[in-house]
Structures are given as C-alpha cells and as structure tokens.
mmCIF file of C-alpha atoms in Angstrom:
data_model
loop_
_atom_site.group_PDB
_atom_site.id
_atom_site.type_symbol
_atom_site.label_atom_id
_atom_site.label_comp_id
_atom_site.label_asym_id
_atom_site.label_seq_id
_atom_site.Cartn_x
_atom_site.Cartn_y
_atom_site.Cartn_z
ATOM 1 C CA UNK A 1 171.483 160.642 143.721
ATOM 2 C CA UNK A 2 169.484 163.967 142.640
ATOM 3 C CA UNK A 3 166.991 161.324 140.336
ATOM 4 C CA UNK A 4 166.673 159.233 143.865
ATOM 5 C CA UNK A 5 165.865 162.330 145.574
ATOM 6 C CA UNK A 6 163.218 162.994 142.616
ATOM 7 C CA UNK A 7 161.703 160.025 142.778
ATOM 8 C CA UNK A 8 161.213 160.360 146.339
ATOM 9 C CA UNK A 9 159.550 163.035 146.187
ATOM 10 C CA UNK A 10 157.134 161.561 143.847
ATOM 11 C CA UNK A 11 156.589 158.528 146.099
ATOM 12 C CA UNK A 12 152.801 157.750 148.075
ATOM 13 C CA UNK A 13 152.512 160.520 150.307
ATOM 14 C CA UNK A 14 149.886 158.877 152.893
ATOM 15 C CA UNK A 15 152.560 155.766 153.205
ATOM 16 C CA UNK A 16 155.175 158.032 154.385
ATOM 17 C CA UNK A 17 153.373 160.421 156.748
ATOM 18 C CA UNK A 18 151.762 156.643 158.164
ATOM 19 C CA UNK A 19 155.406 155.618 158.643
ATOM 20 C CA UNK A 20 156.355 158.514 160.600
ATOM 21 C CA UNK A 21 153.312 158.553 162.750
ATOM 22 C CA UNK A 22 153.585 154.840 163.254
ATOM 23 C CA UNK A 23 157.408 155.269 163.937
ATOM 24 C CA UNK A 24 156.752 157.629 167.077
ATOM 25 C CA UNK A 25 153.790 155.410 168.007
ATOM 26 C CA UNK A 26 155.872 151.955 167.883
ATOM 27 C CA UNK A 27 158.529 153.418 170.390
ATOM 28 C CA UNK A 28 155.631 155.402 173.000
ATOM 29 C CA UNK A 29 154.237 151.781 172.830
ATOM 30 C CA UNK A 30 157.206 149.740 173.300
ATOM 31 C CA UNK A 31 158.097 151.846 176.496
ATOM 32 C CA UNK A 32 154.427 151.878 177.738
ATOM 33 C CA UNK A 33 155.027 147.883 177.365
ATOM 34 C CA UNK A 34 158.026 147.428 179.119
ATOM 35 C CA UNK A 35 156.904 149.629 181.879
ATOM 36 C CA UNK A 36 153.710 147.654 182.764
ATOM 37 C CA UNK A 37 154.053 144.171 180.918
ATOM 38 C CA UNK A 38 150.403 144.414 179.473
ATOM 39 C CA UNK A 39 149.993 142.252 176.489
ATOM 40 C CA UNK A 40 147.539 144.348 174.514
ATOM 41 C CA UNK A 41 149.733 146.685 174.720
ATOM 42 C CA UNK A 42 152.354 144.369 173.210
ATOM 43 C CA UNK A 43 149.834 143.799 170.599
ATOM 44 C CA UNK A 44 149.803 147.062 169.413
ATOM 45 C CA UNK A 45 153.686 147.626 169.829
ATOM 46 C CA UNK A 46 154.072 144.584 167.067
ATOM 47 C CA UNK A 47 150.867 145.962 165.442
ATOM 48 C CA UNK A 48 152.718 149.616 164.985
ATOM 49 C CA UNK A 49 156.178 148.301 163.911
ATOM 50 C CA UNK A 50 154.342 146.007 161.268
ATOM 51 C CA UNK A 51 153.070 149.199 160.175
ATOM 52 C CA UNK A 52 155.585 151.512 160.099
ATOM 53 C CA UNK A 53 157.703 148.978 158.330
ATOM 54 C CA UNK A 54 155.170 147.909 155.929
ATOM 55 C CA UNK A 55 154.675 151.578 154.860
ATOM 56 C CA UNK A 56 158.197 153.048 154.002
ATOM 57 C CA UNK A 57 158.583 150.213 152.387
ATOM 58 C CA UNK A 58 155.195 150.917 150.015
ATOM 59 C CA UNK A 59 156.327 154.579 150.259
ATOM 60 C CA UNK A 60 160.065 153.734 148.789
ATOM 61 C CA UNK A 61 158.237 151.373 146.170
ATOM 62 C CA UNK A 62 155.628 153.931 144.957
ATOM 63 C CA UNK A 63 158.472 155.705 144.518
ATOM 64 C CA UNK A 64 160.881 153.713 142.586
ATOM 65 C CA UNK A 65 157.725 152.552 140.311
ATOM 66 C CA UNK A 66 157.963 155.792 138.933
ATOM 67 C CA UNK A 67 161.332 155.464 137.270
ATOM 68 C CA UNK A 68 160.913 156.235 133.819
ATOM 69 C CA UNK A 69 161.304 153.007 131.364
ATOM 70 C CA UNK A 70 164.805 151.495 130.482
ATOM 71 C CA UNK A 71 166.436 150.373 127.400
ATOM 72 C CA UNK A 72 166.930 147.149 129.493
ATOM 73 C CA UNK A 73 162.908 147.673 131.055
ATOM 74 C CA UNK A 74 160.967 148.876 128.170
ATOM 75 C CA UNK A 75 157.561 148.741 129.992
ATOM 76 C CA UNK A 76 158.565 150.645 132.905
ATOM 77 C CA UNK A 77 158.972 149.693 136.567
ATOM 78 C CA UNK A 78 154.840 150.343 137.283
ATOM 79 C CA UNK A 79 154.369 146.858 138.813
ATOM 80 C CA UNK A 80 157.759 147.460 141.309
ATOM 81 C CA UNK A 81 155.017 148.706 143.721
ATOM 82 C CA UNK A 82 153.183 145.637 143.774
ATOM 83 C CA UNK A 83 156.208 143.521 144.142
ATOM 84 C CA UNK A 84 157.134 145.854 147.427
ATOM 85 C CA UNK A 85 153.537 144.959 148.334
ATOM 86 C CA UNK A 86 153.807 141.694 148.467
ATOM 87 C CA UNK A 87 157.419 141.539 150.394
ATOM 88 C CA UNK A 88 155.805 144.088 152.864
ATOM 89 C CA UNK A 89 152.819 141.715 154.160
ATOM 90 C CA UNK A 90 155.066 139.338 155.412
ATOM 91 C CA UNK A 91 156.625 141.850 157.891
ATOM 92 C CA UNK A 92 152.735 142.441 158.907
ATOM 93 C CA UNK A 93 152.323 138.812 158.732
ATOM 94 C CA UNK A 94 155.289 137.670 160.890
ATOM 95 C CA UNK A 95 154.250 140.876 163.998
ATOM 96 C CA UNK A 96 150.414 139.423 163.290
ATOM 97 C CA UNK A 97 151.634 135.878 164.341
ATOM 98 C CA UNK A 98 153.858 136.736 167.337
ATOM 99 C CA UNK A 99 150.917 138.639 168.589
ATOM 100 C CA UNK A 100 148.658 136.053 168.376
ATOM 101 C CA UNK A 101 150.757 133.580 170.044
ATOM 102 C CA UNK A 102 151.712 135.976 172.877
ATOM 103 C CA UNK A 103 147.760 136.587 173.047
ATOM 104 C CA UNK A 104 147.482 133.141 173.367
ATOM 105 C CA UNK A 105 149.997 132.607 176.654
ATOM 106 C CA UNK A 106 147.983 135.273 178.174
ATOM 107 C CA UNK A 107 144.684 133.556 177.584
ATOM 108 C CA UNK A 108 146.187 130.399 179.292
ATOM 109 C CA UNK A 109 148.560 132.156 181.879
ATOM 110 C CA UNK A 110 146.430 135.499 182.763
ATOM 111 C CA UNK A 111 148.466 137.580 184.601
ATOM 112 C CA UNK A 112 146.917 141.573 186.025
ATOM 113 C CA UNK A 113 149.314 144.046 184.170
ATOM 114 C CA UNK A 114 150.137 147.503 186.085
ATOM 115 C CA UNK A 115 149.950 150.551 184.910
ATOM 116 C CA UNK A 116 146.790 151.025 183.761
ATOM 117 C CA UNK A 117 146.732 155.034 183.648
ATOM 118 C CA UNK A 118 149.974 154.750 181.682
ATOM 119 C CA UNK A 119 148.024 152.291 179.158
ATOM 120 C CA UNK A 120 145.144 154.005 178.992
ATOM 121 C CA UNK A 121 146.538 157.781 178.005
ATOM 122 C CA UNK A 122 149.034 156.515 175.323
ATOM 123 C CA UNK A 123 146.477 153.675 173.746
ATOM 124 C CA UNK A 124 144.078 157.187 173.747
ATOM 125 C CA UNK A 125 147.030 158.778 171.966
ATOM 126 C CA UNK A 126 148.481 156.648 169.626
ATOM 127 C CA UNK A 127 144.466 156.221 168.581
ATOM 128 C CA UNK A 128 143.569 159.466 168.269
ATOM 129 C CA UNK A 129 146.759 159.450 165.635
ATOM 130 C CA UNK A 130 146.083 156.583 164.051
ATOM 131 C CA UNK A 131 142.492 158.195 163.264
ATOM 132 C CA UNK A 132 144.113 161.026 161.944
ATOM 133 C CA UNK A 133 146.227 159.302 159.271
ATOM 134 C CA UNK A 134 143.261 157.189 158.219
ATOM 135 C CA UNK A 135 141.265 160.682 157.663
ATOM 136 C CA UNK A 136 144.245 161.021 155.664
ATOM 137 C CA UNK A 137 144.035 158.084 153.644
ATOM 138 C CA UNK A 138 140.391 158.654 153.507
ATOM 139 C CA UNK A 139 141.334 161.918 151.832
ATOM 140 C CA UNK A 140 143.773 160.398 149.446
ATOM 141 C CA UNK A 141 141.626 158.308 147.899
ATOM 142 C CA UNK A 142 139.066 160.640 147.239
ATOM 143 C CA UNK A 143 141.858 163.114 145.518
ATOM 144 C CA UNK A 144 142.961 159.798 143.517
ATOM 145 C CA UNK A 145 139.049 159.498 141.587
ATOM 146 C CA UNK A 146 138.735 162.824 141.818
ATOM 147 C CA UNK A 147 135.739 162.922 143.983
ATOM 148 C CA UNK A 148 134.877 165.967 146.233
ATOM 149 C CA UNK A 149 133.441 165.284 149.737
ATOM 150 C CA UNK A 150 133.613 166.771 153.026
ATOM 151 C CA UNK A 151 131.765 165.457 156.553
ATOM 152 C CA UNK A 152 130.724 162.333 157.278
ATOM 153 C CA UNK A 153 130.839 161.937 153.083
ATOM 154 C CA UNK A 154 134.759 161.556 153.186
ATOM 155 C CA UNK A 155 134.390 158.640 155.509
ATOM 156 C CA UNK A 156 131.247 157.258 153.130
ATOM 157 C CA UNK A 157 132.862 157.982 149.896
ATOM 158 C CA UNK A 158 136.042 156.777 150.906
ATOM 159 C CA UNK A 159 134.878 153.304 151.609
ATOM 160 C CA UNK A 160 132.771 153.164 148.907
ATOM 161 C CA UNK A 161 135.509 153.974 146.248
ATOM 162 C CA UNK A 162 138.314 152.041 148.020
ATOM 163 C CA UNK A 163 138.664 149.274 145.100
ATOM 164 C CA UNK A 164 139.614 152.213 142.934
ATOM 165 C CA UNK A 165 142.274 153.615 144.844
ATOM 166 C CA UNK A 166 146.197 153.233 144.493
ATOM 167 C CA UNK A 167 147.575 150.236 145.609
ATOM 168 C CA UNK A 168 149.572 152.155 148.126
ATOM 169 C CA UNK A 169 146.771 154.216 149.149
ATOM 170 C CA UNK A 170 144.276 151.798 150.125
ATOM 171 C CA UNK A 171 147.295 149.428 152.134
ATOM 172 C CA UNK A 172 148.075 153.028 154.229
ATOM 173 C CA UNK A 173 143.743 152.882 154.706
ATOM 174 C CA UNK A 174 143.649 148.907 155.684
ATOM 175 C CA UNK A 175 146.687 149.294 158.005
ATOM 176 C CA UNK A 176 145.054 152.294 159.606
ATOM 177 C CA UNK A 177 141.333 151.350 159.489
ATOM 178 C CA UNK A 178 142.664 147.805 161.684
ATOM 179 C CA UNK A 179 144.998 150.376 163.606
ATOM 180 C CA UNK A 180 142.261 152.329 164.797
ATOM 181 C CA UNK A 181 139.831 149.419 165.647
ATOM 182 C CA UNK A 182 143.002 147.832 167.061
ATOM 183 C CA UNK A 183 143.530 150.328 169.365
ATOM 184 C CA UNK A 184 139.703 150.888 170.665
ATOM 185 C CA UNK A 185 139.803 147.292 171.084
ATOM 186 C CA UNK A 186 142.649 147.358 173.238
ATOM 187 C CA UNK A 187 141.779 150.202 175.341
ATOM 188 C CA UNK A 188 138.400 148.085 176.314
ATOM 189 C CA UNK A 189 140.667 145.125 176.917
ATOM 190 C CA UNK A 190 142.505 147.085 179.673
ATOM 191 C CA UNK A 191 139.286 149.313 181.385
ATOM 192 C CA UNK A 192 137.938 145.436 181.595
ATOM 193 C CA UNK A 193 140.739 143.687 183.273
ATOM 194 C CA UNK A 194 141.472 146.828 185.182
ATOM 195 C CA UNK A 195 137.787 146.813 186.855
ATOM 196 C CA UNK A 196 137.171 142.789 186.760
ATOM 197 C CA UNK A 197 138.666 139.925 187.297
ATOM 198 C CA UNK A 198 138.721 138.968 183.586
ATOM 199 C CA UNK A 199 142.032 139.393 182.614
ATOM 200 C CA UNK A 200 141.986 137.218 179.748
ATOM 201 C CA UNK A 201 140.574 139.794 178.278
ATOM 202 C CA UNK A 202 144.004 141.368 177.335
ATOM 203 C CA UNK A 203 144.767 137.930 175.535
ATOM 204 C CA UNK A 204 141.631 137.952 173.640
ATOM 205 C CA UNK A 205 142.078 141.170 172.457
ATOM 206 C CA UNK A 206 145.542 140.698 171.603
ATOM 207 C CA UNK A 207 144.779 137.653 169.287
ATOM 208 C CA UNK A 208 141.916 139.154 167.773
ATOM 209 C CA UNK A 209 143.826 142.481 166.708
ATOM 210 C CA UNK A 210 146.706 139.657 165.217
ATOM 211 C CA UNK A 211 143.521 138.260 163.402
ATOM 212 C CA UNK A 212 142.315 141.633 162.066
ATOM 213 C CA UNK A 213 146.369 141.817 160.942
ATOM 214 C CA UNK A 214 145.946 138.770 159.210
ATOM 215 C CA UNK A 215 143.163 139.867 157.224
ATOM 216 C CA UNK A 216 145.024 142.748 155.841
ATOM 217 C CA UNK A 217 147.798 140.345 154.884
ATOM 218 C CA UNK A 218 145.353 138.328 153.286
ATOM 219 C CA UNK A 219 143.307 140.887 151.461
ATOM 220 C CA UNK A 220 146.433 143.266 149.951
ATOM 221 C CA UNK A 221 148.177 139.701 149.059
ATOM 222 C CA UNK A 222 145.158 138.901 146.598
ATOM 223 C CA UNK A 223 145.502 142.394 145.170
ATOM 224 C CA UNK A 224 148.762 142.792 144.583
ATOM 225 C CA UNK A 225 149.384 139.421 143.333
ATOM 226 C CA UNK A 226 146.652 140.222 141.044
ATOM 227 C CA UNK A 227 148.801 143.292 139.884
ATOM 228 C CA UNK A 228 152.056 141.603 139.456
ATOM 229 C CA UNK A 229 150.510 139.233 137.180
ATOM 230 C CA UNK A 230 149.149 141.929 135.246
ATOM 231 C CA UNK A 231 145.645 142.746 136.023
ATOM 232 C CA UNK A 232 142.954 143.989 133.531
ATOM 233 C CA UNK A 233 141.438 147.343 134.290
ATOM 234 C CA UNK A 234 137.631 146.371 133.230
ATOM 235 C CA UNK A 235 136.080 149.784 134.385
ATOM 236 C CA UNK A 236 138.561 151.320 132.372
ATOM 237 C CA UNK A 237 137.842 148.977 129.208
ATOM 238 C CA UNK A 238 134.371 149.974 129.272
ATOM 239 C CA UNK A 239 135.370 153.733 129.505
ATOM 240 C CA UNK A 240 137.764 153.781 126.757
ATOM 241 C CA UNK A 241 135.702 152.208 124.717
ATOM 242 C CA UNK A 242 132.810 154.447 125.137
ATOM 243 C CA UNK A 243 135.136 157.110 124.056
ATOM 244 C CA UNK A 244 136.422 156.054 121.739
ATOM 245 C CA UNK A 245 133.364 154.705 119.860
ATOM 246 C CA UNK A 246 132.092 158.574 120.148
ATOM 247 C CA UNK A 247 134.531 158.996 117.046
ATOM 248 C CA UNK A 248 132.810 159.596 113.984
ATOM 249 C CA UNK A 249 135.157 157.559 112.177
ATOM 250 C CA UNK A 250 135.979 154.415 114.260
ATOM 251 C CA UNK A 251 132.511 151.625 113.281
ATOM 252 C CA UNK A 252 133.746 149.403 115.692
ATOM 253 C CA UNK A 253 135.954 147.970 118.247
ATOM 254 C CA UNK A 254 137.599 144.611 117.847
ATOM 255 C CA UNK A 255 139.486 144.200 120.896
ATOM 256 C CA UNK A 256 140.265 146.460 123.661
ATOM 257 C CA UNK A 257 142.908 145.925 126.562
ATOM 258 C CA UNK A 258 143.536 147.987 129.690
ATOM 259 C CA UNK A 259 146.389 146.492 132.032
ATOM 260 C CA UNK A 260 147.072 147.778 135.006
ATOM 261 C CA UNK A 261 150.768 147.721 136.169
ATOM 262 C CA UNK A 262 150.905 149.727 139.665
ATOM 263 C CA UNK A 263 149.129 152.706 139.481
ATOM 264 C CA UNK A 264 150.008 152.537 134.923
ATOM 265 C CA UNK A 265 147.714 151.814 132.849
ATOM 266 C CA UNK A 266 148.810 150.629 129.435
ATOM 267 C CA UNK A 267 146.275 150.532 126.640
ATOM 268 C CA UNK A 268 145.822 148.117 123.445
ATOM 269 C CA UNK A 269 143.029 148.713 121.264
ATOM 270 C CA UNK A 270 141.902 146.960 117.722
ATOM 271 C CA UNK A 271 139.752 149.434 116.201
ATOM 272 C CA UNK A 272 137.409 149.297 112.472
ATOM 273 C CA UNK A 273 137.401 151.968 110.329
ATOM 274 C CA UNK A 274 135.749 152.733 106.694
ATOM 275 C CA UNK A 275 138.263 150.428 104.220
ATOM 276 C CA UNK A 276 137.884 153.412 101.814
ATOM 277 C CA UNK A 277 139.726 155.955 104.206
ATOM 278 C CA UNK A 278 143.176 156.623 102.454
ATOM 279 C CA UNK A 279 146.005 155.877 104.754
ATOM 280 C CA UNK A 280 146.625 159.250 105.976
ATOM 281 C CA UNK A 281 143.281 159.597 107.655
ATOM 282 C CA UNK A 282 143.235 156.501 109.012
ATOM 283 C CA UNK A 283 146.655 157.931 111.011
ATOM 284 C CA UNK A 284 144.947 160.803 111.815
ATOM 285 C CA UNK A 285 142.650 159.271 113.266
ATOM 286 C CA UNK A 286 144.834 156.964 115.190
ATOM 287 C CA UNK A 287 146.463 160.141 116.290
ATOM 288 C CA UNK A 288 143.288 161.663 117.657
ATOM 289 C CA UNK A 289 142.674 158.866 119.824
ATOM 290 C CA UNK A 290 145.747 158.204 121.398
ATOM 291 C CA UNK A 291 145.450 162.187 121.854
ATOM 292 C CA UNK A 292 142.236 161.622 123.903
ATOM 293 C CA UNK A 293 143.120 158.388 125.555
ATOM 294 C CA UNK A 294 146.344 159.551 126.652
ATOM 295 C CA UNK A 295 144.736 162.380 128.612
ATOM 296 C CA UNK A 296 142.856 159.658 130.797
ATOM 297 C CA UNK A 297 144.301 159.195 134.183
ATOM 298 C CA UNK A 298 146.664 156.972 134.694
ATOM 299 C CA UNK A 299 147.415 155.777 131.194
ATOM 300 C CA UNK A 300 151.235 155.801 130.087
ATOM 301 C CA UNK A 301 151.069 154.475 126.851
ATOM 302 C CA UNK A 302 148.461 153.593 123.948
ATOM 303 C CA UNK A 303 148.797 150.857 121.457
ATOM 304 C CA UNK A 304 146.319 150.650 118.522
ATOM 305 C CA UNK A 305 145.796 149.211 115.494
ATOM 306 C CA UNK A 306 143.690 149.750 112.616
ATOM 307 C CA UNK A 307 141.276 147.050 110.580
ATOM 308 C CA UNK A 308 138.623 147.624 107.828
ATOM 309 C CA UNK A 309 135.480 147.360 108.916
ATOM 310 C CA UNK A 310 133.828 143.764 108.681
ATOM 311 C CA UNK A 311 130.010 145.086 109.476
ATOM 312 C CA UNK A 312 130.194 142.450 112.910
ATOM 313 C CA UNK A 313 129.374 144.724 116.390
ATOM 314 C CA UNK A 314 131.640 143.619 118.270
ATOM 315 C CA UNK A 315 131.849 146.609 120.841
ATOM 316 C CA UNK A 316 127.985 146.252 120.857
ATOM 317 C CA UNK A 317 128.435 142.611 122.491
ATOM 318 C CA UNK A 318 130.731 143.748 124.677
ATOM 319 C CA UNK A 319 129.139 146.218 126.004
ATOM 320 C CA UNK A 320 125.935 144.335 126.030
ATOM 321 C CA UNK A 321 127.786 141.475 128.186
ATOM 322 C CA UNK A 322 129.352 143.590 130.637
ATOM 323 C CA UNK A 323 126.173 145.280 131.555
ATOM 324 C CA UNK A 324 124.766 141.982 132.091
#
C-alpha cells in the first residue's frame, strides 16, 4: 500500500486536478440538464464525464508507469501510460457518439428548452474552469521542456511545443482546449435559440462538440499507439548524438537509438573509437558518456557499445540527412 501511495504521488498532476474539476463540472451539468432538458447542455454533461473519466484514468496510469522495473518486467512499466491511453479514448469515444446522436434527434425533433438563465450561468462557470485547467496544462508543458514564458507567450509557447510534451500532459490540454471551445460553443447555441426561432441550433452544436470529441479520440489514438509500439525519439537522436560526438575520443557514430516508452527514454548507441585505445580507456570512455547521457531528461537507461574505427562518417550522413 505505502509504494501505491508513492506512486501516486508521482502520477500527472494536470490529469488529476482536470479530473476533479471535471468531476464537480459533470454533476453542476447533469442537474442543469435535468432541470431544463437542453441538449447542449447534455452535450457537455457527456462531454465532462468523458473527461473526468478519461483523466484519472491517465492520472492512475502516469502513475503506475513509474513503478520501478521487475525481475519479471526488466524494461520497466514506461509504456503502461500509453496502454491507459488508449483504453481511456474509448470512454471519450463512446460520450462523443451518444452526443452526437442525441444532437442529431434534436436537429430533426427541435424542441425550445427552459431555463435559459440556469444554462447560461453554469455553461459561464464550468467554462471559466475549464479555461483555468487548460492554463494549467498550458503551464505543464512548458515546465516539461523547460521553457520559461509568461502572458500571452504561455498560450503561444504552449501550442507551439505541444508535440514535445508528456503523453498525459498534452491529453489533459486536448480534452481541455475542446472543453473550452465546447463550452463557448454551447453557450452561443443557447443565447441563439433563446432569442430566435432556430432551435436546431442546440442540435448543431451538440454534434459538432461530439465531432471536436472525436478528433481528440482520433489524434491521442495515433500517438499513443505510436508509443506502445515503441516509438523513436528522432529529436533526441540528433541531440545525443551531437553530444556525444563533442567527445574527443569517440570518431564516429555507427548507430544511435532513442525509444521512447511513456515519458522513458531508453538509449542504444554504436560508437568508433581509436583501435589503439587499450581496453581500459575505451571503458572510461564508455563511462563518461553514459555519465553525460544519463543526465538528459527523460533517459532511464543507456546501452552502448564500442567498435574500432573504420574511417566511414557515418554520423556525418546522418546528420546530413536529417537536416535535409
């Protein structure tokens, strides 16, 4: 129990303060709902379950990915997150379908929904939150790369470095960033059918927030499935490299291998060396650069092995072809 509780506390922050928030949110919306019947506001009752559920469950799995590695699980339990991932979208997946097809009735049947002061101050509410925990998430990620912002550059920087982010981190930003719009977009749909007779707008708006849903379940699919397979962590190729060709003693790189398992990074690296180097420096040297690879963030464990050199520039093509 007290290594649970450790883990826990070691899990995605963001994900868990987004499943709180989104917990309260769900049930404000669920009783706004089944006091006036309005179907955007069903939208973004599903929408906010999806959520909540979707993040403990990323929070519990950037937890548990954290366990240390097994006799039984010698590479550790890094790709456990993306797994959880990949279970989790279908929970946004099913909510993103139902509110579609309720959306949908609505279009066809348009009904006026009551309560439109009770809509509008808790769709205001639960958006003004939402906002808040994507500022959050916008603040994650920056901490993650280690980038320093404040303003309008959190909300720049943040978008612009979202591919580098945790896999936890930037599902918390997606779900919110949708969230957010979601809940704009609904509070139009009800000023609009309030004022006019268009009250299909409520139905419109509650398929195109299940369609925004659906893009989320698309997009963190493709990622995660990306990571469960075992992704290769190209930026992070090229950096290592760099470094470690800054060595006096390494004259060239043969191969060089950065997997990314969760938010690990495991490291395998063929490296040349002088063939008259007696054995001893050639493991000092090895020693040095696990030293300095090791101190990179993110990587948990460094692999390398040692060849004479065979006066080919490999790393040079490499390079060369990357930049290309």
């Amino acid at each position: 129990m007290s290594e649970l509780l450790q883990l826990l506390k070691r899990g995605n922050k963001s994900a868990l303060l987004a499943a709180i928030i989104n917990t309260i949110i769900s049930i404000i919306k669920g009783i706004a709902f089944m006091f006036t019947g309005n179907v955007a506001m069903f939208a973004e009752t599903m929408h906010s379950v999806g959520d909540a559920a979707n993040q403990f469950f990323v929070f519990i799995g950037s937890a548990l990915s954290k366990k240390a590695p097994t006799e039984k699980y010698p590479n550790g339990f890094g790709r456990l997150v993306n797994l959880v991932l990949l279970g989790a979208v279908l929970i946004v997946g099913i909510m993103a379908f139902e509110t579609i097809k309720e959306g949908y009735h609505h279009v066809v049947h348009p009904t006026e929904s009551g309560g439109f002061i009770i809509n509008l101050v808790v769709l205001a509410v639960a958006t003004l939150l939402e906002t808040f925990v994507l500022f959050k998430a916008m603040k994650e990620i920056l901490h993650e790369i280690e980038v320093e912002a404040s303003g309008l550059q959190v909300f720049t920087k943040s978008f612009a470095n979202l591919g580098k982010a945790k896999p936890a981190t930037k599902l918390v930003f997606m779900e919110d960033l949708v969230a957010t719009l979601g809940g704009l977009l609904a509070i139009i749909a009800v000023v609009i059918s309030r004022f006019t007779d268009f009250h299909q707008i409520e139905g419109l708006a509650s398929m195109l927030i299940g369609a925004m849903m659906f893009f989320v379940v698309g997009r963190v699919f493709l990622d995660n499935a990306a990571g469960v397979l075992g992704q290769a962590d190209e930026e992070m190729e090229n950096k290592i490299g760099t470094l470690v060709m800054e060595d006096p003693d390494v004259k060239d790189i043969q191969g060089i291998t950065v997997i990314k398992e969760g938010e690990d990074l495991h490291v395998e690296l063929e490296i040349e060396v002088d063939p008259k180097l007696t054995v001893a420096a050639a493991d000092d040297i090895k020693d040095r650069l696990e030293e300095k690879i090791m101190a990179e963030k993110g990587v948990v464990d460094v692999t390398i092995e040692i060849d004479e050199e065979d006066e080919v520039m490999s790393w040079k093509e490499r390079s060369g072809s990357a930049a290309n």
